[in-house]
mmCIF file of C-alpha atoms in Angstrom:
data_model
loop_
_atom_site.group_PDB
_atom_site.id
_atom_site.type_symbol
_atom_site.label_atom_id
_atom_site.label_comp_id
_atom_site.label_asym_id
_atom_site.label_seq_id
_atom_site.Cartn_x
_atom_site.Cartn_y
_atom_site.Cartn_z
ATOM 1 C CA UNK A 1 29.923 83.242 90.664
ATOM 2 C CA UNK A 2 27.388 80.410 89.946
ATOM 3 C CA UNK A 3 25.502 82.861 87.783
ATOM 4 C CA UNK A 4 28.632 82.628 85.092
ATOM 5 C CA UNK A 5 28.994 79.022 85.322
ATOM 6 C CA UNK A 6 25.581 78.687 85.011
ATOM 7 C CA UNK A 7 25.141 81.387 82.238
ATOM 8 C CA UNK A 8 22.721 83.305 83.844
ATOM 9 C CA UNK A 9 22.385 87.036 84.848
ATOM 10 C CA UNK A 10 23.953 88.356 88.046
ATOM 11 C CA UNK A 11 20.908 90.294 90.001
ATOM 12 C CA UNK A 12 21.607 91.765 93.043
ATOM 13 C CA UNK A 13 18.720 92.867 95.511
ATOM 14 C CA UNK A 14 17.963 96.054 94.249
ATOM 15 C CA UNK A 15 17.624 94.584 90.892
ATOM 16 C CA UNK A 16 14.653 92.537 91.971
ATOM 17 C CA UNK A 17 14.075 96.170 94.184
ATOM 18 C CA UNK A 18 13.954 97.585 90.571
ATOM 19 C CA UNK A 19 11.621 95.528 88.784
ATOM 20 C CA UNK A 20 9.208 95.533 91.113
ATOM 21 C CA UNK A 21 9.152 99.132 90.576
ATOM 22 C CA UNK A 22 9.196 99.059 87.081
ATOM 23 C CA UNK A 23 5.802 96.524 87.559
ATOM 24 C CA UNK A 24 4.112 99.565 89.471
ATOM 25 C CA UNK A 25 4.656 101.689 87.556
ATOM 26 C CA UNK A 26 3.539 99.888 84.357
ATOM 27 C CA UNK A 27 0.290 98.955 86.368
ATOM 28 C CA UNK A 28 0.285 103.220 86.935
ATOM 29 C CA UNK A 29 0.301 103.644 83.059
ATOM 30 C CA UNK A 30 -3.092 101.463 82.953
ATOM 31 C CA UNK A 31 -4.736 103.197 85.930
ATOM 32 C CA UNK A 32 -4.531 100.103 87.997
ATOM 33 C CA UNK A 33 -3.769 99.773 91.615
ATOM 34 C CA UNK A 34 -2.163 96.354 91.128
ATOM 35 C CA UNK A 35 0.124 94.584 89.577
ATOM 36 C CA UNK A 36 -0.538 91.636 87.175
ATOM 37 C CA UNK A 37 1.769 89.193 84.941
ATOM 38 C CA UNK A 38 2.347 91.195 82.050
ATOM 39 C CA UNK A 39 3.059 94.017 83.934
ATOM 40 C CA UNK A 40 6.128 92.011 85.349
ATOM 41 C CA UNK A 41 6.546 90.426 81.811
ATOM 42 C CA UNK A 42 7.220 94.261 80.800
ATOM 43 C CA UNK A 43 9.711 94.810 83.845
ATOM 44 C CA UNK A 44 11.971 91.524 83.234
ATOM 45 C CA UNK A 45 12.039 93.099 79.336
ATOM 46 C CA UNK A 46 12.548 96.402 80.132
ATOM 47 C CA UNK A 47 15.630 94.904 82.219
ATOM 48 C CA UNK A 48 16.832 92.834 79.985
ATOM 49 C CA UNK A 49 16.991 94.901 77.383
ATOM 50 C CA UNK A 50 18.897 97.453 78.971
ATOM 51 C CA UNK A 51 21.280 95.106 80.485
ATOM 52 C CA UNK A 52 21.900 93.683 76.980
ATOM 53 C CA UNK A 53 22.313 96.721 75.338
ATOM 54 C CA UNK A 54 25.251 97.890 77.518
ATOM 55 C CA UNK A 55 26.897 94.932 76.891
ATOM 56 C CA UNK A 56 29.870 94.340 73.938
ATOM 57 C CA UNK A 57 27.880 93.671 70.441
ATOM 58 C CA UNK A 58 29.205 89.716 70.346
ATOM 59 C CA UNK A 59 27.817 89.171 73.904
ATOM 60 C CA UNK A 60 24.534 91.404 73.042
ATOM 61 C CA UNK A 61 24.047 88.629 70.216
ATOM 62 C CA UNK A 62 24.686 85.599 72.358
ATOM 63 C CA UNK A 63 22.581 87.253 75.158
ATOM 64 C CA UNK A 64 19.888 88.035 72.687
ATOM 65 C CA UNK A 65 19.123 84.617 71.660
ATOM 66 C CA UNK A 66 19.504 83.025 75.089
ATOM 67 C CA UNK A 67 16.663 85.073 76.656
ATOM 68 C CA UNK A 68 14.759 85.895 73.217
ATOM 69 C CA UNK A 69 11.618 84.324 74.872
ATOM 70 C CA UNK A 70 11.792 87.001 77.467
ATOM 71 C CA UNK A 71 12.226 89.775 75.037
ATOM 72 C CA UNK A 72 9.845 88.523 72.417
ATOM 73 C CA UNK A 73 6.583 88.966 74.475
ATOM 74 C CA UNK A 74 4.307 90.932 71.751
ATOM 75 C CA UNK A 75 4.508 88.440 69.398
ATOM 76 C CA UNK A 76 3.862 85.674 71.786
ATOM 77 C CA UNK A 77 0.983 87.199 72.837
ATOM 78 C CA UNK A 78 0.050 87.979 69.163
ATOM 79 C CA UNK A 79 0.119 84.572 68.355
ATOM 80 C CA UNK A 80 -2.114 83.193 71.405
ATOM 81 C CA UNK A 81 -4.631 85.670 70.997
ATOM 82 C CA UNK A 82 -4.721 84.709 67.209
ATOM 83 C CA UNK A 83 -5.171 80.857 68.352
ATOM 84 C CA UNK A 84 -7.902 82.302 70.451
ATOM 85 C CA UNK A 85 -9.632 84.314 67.523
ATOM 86 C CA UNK A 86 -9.194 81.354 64.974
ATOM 87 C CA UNK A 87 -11.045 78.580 67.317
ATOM 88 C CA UNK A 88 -13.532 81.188 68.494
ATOM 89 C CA UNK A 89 -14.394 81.511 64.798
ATOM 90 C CA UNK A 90 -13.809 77.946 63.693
ATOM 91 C CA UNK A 91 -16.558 76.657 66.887
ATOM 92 C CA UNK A 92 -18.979 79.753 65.608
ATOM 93 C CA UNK A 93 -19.023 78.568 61.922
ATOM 94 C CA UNK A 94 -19.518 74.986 63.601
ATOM 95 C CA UNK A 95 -22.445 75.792 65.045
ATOM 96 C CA UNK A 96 -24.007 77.951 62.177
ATOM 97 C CA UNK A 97 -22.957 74.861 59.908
ATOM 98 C CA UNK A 98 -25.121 72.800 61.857
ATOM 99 C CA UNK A 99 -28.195 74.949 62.333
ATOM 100 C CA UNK A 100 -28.224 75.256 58.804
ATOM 101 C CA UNK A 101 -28.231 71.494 58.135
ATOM 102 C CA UNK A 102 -31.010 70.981 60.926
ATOM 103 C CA UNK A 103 -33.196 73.615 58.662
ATOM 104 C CA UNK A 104 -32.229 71.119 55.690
ATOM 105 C CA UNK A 105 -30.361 73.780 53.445
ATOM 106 C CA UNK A 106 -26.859 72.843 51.381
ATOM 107 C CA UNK A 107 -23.929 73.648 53.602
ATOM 108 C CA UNK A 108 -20.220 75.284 51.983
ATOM 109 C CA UNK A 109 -18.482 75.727 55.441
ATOM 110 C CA UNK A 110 -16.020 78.305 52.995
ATOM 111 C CA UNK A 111 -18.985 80.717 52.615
ATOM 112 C CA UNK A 112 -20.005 81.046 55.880
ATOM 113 C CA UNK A 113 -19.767 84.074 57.802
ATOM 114 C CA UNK A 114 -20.125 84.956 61.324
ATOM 115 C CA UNK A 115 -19.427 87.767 63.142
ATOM 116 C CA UNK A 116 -18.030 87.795 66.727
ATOM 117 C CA UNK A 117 -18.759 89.577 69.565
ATOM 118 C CA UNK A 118 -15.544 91.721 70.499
ATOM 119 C CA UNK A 119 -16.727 91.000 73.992
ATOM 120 C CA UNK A 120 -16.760 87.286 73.451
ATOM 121 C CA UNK A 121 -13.193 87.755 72.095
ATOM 122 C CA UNK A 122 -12.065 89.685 74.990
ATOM 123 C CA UNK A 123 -13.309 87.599 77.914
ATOM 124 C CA UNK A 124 -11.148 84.847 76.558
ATOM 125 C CA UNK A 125 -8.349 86.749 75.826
ATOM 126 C CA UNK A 126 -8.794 87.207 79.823
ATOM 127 C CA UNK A 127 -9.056 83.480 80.711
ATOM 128 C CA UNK A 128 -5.318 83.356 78.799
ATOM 129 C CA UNK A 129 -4.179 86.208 81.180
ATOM 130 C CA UNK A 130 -3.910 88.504 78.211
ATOM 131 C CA UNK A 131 -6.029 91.702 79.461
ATOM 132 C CA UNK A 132 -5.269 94.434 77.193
ATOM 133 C CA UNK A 133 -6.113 93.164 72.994
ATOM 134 C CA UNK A 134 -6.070 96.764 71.753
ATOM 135 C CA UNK A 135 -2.829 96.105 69.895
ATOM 136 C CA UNK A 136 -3.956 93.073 68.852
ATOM 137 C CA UNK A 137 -6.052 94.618 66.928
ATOM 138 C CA UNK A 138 -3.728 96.711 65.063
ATOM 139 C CA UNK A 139 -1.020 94.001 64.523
ATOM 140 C CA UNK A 140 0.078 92.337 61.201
ATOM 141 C CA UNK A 141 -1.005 89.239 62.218
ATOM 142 C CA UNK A 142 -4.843 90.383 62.839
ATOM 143 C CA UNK A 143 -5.172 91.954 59.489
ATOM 144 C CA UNK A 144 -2.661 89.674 57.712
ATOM 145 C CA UNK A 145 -4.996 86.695 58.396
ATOM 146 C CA UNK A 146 -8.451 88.254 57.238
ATOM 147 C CA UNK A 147 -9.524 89.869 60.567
ATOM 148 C CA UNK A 148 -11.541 92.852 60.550
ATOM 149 C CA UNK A 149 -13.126 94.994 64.031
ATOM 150 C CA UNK A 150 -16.303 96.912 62.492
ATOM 151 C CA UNK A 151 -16.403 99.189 65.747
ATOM 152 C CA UNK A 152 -19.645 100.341 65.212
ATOM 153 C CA UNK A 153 -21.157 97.383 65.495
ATOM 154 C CA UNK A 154 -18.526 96.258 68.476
ATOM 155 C CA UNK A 155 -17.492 92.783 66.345
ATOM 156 C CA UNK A 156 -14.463 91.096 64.519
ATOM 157 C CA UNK A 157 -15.466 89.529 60.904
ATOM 158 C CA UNK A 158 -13.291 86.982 59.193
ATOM 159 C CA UNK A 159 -12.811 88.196 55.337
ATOM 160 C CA UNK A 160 -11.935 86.052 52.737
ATOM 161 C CA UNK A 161 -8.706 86.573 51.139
#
């Protein structure tokens, strides 16, 4: 009852019983014996999408917008890991704009290019709890904002558009 006034979700026990298996089993898919936050990020969507769907379309769209944080997750995490990329980049050029200015030559901070370590990248995609970048990589907003991985030499290059 306090659920509706509230204008929450009712969950019984084995709902919760149910997402912790869904967790698991999304840890499974990566090979990993335990069970981290975006595993459970993937559960409370995978719930809440179903139990939206099998609702009437007016309440679907109401329901929709009132948890759209919980069912938007990929694009969050697009749009942290491209904060992450951009300063990476932005403190590189920094520091190549100042070696070059303690060897005396002209800096144009627009023409300078560095290339980062995919590693580099990665590790602090891991201090934001994202562990898994791979589609990163592949998304819109990588390529749409002048990102390229050259995976031969294992680095992300920042073309200009």
């Amino acid at each position: 009852r306090e659920s509706k006034n509230s204008g929450g979700i009712v969950v019984a026990v084995r709902h919760l019983e149910s997402l912790i298996r869904l967790a698991e089993a999304a840890a499974r898919t990566q090979l990993r014996s335990h069970v981290r936050n975006d595993d459970i990020d993937l559960a409370i969507s995978v719930m809440l999408r179903s139990f939206i769907s099998s609702q009437k379309h007016a309440v679907a769209q109401v329901m929709e917008k009132k948890f759209a944080r919980y069912l938007n997750l990929r694009r969050d995490v697009d749009e942290l890991l491209f904060f992450v990329l951009s300063r990476l980049f932005n403190e590189m050029a920094e520091e190549e704009s100042e070696v070059r200015m303690a060897r005396g030559e002209a800096v144009d901070a627009s023409a300078i290019s560095v290339d980062l370590p995919c590693s580099m990248f990665e590790e602090s995609a891991r201090e934001h709890n994202v562990h898994d970048v791979t589609p990163f990589y592949t998304s819109t907003t990588f390529s749409s904002n002048g990102f390229v991985r050259d995976r031969a030499r294992n680095v992300i290059r920042r073309v200009a558009s």
